Short mmCIF file of C-alpha atoms and ligand atoms in Angstrom, two decimals:
data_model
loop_
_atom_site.label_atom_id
_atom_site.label_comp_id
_atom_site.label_asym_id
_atom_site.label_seq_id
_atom_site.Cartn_x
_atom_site.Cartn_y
_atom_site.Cartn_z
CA UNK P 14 0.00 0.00 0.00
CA UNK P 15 1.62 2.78 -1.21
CA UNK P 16 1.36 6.35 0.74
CA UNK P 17 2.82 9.10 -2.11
CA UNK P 18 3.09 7.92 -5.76
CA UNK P 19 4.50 10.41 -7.57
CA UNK P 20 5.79 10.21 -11.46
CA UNK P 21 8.10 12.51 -14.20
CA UNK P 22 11.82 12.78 -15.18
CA UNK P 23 14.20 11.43 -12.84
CA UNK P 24 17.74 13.23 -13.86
CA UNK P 25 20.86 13.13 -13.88
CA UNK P 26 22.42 15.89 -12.29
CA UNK P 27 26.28 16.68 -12.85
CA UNK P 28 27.27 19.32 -10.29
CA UNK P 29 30.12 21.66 -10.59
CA UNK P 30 31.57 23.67 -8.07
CA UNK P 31 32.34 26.46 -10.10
CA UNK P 32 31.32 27.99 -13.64
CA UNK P 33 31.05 25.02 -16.43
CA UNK P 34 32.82 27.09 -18.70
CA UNK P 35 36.00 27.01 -16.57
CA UNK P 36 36.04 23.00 -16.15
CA UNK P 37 37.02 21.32 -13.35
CA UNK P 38 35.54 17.97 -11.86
CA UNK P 39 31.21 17.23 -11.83
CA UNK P 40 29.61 15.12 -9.46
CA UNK P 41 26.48 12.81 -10.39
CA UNK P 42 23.92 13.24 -8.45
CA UNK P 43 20.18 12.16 -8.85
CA UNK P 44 17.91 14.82 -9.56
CA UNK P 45 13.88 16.17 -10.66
CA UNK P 46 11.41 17.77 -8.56
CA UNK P 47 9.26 14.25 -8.05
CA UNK P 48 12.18 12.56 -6.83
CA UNK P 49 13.17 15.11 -4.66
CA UNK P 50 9.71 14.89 -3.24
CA UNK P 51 9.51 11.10 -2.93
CA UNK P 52 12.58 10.86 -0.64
CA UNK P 53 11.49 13.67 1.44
CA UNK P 54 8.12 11.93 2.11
CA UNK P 55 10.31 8.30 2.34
CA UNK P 56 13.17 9.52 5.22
CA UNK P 57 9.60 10.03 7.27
CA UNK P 58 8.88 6.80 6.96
CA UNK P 59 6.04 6.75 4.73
CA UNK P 60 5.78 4.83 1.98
CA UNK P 61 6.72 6.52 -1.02
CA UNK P 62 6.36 5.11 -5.13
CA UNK P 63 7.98 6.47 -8.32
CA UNK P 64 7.15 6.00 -11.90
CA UNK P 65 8.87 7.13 -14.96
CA UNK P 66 11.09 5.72 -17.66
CA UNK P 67 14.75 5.54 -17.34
CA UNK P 68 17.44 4.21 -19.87
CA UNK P 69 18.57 0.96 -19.80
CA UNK P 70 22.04 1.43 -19.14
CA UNK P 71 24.75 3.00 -16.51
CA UNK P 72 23.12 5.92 -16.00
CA UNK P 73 19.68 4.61 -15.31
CA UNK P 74 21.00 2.20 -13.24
CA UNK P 75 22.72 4.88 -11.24
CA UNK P 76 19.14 7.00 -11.08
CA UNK P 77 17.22 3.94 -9.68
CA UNK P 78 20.09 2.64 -6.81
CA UNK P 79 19.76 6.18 -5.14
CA UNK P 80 15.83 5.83 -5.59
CA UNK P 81 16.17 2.28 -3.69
CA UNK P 82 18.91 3.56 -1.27
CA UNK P 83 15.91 5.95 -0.19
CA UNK P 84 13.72 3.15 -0.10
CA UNK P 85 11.17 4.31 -2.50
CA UNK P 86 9.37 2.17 -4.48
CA UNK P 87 10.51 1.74 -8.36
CA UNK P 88 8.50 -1.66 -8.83
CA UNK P 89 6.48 0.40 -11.95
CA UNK P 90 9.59 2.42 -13.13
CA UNK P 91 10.24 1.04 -17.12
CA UNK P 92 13.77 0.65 -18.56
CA UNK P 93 13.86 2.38 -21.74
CA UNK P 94 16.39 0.34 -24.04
CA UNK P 95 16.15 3.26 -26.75
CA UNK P 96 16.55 6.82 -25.13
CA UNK P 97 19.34 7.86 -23.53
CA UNK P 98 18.91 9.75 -19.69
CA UNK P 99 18.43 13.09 -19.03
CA UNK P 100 21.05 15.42 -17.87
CA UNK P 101 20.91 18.00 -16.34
CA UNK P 102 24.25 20.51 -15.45
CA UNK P 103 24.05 22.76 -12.54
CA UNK P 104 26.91 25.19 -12.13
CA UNK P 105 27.48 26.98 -8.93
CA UNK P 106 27.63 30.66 -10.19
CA UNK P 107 28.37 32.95 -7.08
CA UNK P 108 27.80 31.30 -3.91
CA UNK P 109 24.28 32.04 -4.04
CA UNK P 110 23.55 31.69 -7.46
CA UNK P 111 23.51 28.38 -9.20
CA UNK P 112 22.65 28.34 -12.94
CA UNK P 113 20.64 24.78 -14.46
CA UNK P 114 22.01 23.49 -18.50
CA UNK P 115 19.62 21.12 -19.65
CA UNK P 116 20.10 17.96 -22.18
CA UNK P 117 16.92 15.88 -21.54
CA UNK P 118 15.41 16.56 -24.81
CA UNK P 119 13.83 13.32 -26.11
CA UNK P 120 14.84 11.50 -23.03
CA UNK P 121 13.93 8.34 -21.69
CA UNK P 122 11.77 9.89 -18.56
CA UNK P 123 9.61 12.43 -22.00
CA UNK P 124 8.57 9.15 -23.57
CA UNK P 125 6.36 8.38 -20.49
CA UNK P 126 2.74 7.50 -21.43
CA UNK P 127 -0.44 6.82 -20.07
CA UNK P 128 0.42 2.70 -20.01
CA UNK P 129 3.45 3.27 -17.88
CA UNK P 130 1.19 4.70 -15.47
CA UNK P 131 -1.84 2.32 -15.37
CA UNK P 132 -0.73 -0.67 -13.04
CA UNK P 133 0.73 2.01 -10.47
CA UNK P 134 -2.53 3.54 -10.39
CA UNK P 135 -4.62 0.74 -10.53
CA UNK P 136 -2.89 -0.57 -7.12
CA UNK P 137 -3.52 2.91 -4.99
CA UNK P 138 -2.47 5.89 -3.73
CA UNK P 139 -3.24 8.13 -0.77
CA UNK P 140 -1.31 10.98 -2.31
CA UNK P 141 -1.21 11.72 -6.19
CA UNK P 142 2.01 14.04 -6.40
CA UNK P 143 2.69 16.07 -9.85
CA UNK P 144 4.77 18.46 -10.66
CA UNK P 145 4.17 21.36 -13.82
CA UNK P 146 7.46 19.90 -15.20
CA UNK P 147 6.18 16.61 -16.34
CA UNK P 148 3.61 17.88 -18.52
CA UNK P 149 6.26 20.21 -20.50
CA UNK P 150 8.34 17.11 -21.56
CA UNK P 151 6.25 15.81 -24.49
CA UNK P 152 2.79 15.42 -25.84
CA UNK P 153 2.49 11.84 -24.22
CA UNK P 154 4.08 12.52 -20.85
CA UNK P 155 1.56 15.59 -20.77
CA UNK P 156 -1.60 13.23 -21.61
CA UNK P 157 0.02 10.95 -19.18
CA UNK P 158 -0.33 13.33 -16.40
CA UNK P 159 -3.62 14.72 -17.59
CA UNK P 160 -5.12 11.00 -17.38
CA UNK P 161 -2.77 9.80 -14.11
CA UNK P 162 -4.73 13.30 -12.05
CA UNK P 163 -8.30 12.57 -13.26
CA UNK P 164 -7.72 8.96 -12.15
CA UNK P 165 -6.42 9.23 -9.10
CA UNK P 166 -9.24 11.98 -8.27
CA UNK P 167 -11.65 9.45 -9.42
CA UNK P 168 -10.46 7.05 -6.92
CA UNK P 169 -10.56 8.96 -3.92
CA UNK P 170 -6.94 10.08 -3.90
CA UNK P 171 -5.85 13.97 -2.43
CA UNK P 172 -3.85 14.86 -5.95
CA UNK P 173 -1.57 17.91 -5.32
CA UNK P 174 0.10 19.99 -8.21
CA UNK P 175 3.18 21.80 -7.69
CA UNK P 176 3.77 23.91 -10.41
CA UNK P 177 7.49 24.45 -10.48
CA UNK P 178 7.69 26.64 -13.76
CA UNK P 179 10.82 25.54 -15.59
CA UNK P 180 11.36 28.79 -18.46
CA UNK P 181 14.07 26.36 -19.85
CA UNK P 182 10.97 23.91 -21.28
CA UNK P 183 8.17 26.10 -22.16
CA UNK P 184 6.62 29.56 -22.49
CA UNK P 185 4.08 30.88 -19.42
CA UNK P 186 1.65 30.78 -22.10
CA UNK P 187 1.92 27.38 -22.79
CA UNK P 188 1.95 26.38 -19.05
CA UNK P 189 -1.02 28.46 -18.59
CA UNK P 190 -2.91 26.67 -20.87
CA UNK P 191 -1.93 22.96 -19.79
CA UNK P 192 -1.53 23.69 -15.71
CA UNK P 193 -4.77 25.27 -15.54
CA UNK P 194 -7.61 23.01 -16.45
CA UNK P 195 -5.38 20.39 -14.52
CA UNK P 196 -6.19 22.06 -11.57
CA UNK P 197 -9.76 20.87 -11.83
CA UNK P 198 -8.41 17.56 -10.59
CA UNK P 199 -6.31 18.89 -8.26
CA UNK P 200 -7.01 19.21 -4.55
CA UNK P 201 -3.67 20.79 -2.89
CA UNK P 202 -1.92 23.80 -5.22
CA UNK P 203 1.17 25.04 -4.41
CA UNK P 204 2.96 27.55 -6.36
CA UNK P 205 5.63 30.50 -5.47
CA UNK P 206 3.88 33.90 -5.92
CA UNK P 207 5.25 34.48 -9.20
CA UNK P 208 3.89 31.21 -10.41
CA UNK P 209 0.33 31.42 -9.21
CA UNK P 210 -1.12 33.13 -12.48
CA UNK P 211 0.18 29.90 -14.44
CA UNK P 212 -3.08 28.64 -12.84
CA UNK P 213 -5.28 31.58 -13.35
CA UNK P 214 -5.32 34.39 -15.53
CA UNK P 215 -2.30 36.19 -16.99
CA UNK P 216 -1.40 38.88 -14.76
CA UNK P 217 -3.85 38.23 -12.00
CA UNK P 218 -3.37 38.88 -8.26
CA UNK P 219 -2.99 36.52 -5.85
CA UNK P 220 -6.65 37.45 -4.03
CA UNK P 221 -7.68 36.76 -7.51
CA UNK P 222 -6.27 33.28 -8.66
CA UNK P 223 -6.70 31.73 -5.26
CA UNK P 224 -10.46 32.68 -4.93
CA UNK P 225 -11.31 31.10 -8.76
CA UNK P 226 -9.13 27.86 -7.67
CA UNK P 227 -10.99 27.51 -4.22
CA UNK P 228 -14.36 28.35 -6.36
CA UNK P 229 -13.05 25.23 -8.90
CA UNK P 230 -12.57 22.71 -6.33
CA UNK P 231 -9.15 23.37 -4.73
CA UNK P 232 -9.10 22.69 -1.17
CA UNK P 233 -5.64 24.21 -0.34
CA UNK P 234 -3.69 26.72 -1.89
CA UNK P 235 0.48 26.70 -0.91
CA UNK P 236 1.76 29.83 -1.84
CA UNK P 237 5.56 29.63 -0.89
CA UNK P 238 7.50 32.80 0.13
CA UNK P 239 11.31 31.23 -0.01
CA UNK P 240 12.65 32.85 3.30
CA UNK P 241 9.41 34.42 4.20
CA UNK P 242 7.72 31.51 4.80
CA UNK P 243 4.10 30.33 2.73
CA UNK P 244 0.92 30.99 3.19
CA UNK P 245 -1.69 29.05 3.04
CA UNK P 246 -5.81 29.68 1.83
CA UNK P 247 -8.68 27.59 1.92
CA UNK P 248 -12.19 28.12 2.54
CA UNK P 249 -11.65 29.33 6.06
CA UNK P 250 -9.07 31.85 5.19
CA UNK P 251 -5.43 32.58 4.86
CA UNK P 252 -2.46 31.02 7.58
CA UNK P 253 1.25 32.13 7.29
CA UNK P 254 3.88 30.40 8.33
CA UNK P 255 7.44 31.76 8.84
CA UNK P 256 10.46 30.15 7.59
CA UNK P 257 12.67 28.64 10.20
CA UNK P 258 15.78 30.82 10.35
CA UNK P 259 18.55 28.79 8.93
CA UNK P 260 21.71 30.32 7.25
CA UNK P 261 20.88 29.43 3.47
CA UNK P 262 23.91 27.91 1.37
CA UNK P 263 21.79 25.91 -1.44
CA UNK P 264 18.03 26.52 -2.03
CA UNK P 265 17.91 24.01 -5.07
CA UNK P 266 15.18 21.50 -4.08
CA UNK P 267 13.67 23.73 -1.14
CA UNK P 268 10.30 23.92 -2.94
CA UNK P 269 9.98 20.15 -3.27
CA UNK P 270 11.31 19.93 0.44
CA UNK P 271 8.70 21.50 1.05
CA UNK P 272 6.05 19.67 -0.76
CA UNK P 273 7.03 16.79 0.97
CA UNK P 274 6.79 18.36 4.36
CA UNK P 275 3.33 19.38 4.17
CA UNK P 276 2.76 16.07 2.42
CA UNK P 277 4.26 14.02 5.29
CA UNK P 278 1.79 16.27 7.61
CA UNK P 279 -1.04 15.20 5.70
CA UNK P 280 -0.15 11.53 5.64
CA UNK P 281 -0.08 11.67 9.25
CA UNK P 282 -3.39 13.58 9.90
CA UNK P 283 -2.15 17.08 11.04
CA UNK P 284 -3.87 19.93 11.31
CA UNK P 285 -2.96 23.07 8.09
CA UNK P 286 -0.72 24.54 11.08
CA UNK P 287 1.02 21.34 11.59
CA UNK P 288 1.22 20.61 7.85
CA UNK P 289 2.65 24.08 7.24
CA UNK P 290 5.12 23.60 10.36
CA UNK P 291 6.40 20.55 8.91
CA UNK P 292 6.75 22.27 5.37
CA UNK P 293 8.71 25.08 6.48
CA UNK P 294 11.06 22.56 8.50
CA UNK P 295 11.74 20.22 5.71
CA UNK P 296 11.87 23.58 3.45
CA UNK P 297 15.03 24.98 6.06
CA UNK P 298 16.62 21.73 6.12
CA UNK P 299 16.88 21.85 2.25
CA UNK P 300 18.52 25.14 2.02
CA UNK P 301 20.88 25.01 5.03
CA UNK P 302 22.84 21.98 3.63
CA UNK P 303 24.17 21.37 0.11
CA UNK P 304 22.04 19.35 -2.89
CA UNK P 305 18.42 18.97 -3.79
CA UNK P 306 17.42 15.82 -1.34
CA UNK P 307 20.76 14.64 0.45
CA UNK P 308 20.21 16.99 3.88
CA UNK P 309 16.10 16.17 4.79
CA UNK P 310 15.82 14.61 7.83
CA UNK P 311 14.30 11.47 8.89
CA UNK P 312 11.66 10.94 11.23
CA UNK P 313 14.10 11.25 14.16
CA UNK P 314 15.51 14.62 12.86
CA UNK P 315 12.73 16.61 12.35
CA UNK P 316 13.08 17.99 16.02
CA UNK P 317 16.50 19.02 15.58
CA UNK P 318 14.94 22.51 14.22
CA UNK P 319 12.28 22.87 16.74
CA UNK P 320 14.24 25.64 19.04
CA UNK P 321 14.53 27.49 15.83
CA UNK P 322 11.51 29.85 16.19
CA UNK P 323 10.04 30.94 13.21
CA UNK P 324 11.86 34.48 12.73
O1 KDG I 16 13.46 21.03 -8.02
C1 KDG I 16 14.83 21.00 -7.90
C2 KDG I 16 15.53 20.29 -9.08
O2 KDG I 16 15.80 18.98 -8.82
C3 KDG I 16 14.66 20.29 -10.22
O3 KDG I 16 14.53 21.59 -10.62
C4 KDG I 16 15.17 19.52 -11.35
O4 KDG I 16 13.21 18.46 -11.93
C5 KDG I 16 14.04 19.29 -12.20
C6 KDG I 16 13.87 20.11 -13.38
O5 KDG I 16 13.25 19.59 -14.28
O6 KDG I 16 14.29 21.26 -13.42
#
């Protein structure tokens, strides 16, 4: 019985230290938003699934050992004999800017389609995690996702959309016009603020967007705030939560840290202040150590933040 399924591009990342265009070593590292998300929710000790297609070689090998080192399921992942992996360079900038260089175009993890998804599905989910990155990858990986959110609704699931905006795969038009009827299956949104009219309106306020998604359906609306906090609307009105003051030396990943906190919270039947408590911890573990996933805490290590007041 699986807790969190969640399904899209599982990457590799090569990290450099410094700019790519002066050389110097690059570290593999698994990557992509879902992923990220499934091993937050996993180190809590829920059970987490992902599905996607990976290559059939090395470097898909490499992407699902660190999956099952996190102990989250793979048993629907397919191995993709014909497309290579994607890549994905990230180059540490300035020390608080890190630039992304993608090759993932026609990928393994973009020829995803609805049948890779069906016996995941058909064997149940608690949460239905997606991301706004999936859909950008290809026509069938967006039908995919499309079809994976209306079923999971169908059957009971919460489904919760994070819309990560990636400008490297697609125009805000074109994410506007995919992201937003998706939302009709969608019971959790969460979005930074200068995402949230990817689900609304061009241009539209915040007041605005969050009022027509609550009118549509949406039960909770995650708008995060990076170091000042999220807040959170439903029905009954607006909560914000602080972020936990943390010195900040890699924010890569602190979106989908957070995803997974307020996930985990949900799994475990607290209330939107607990949920949001646990989101901004897993969100300050994320930036105060380096990569996207490698620094969230297990169950045990959540507390290890709790004399950190919200500032
Ligand atoms: O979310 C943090 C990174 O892992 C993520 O941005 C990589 O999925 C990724 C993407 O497509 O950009």
């Amino acid at each position: 019985d699986i807790d969190l399924l969640t399904f899209g591009e599982a990457l590799v990342s090569l990290r450099s230290a410094g700019p790519l265009a002066a050389g110097g070593p690059l570290t593999p590292h698994l990557a992509g938003a879902e992923c990220n998300v499934a091993i937050g929710v996993s180190r809590l000790g829920h059970r987490a699934a992902f599905v996607g297609r990976v290559s059939d070689d090395e470097l898909g090998g490499f992407l699902l050992r660190q999956l099952r080192a996190e102990c989250v399921d793979v048993a629907h992942v397919t191995r993709d004999p014909e497309r290579s992996a994607g890549l994905m360079f990230l180059e540490r900038r300035t020390a608080d800017l890190t630039r992304v260089v993608y090759q993932r175009a026609g990928s393994a993890g973009s020829a995803l389609r609805v049948d890779d998804l069906r016996a995941a599905l058909a064997a149940g989910t608690r949460v239905l995690h997606l991301t706004g990155i999936t859909p950008a990858l290809s026509d069938t990986v967006r039908e995919a996702t499309e079809w994976a959110a209306r079923t999971a609704a169908r059957a009971g699931a919460l489904v919760c959309l994070d819309v990560n905006y990636r400008a490297g795969l697609w125009s805000r038009d074109a994410a506007r016009a995919v992201l937003t009827p998706l939302a009709d299956h969608v019971s959790v949104v969460v979005a930074s603020a200068d995402e949230l009219d990817l689900v609304g309106v061009p241009g539209a306020d915040e007041q605005t967007v969050v009022a027509s998604l609550l009118d549509r359906g949406v039960s909770t609306v995650l708008v995060k705030l990076g170091g000042d906090g999220a807040r959170a609307y439903t029905r009954d009105g607006c909560r914000h939560a602080a972020a936990l003051p943390v010195t900040a030396v890699d924010t890569v990943g602190a979106g989908d840290a957070f995803t997974a906190g307020y996930l985990s919270g949900h799994l475990d039947g607290l209330d939107l202040a607990g949920r949001l408590r646990r989101a901004v911890t897993l969100g300050a573990f994320a930036v105060a150590g380096h990569g996207d996933w490698e620094c969230l805490p297990r169950r045990d290590e959540l507390s290890l933040l709790d004399s950190r007041q919200p500032g």
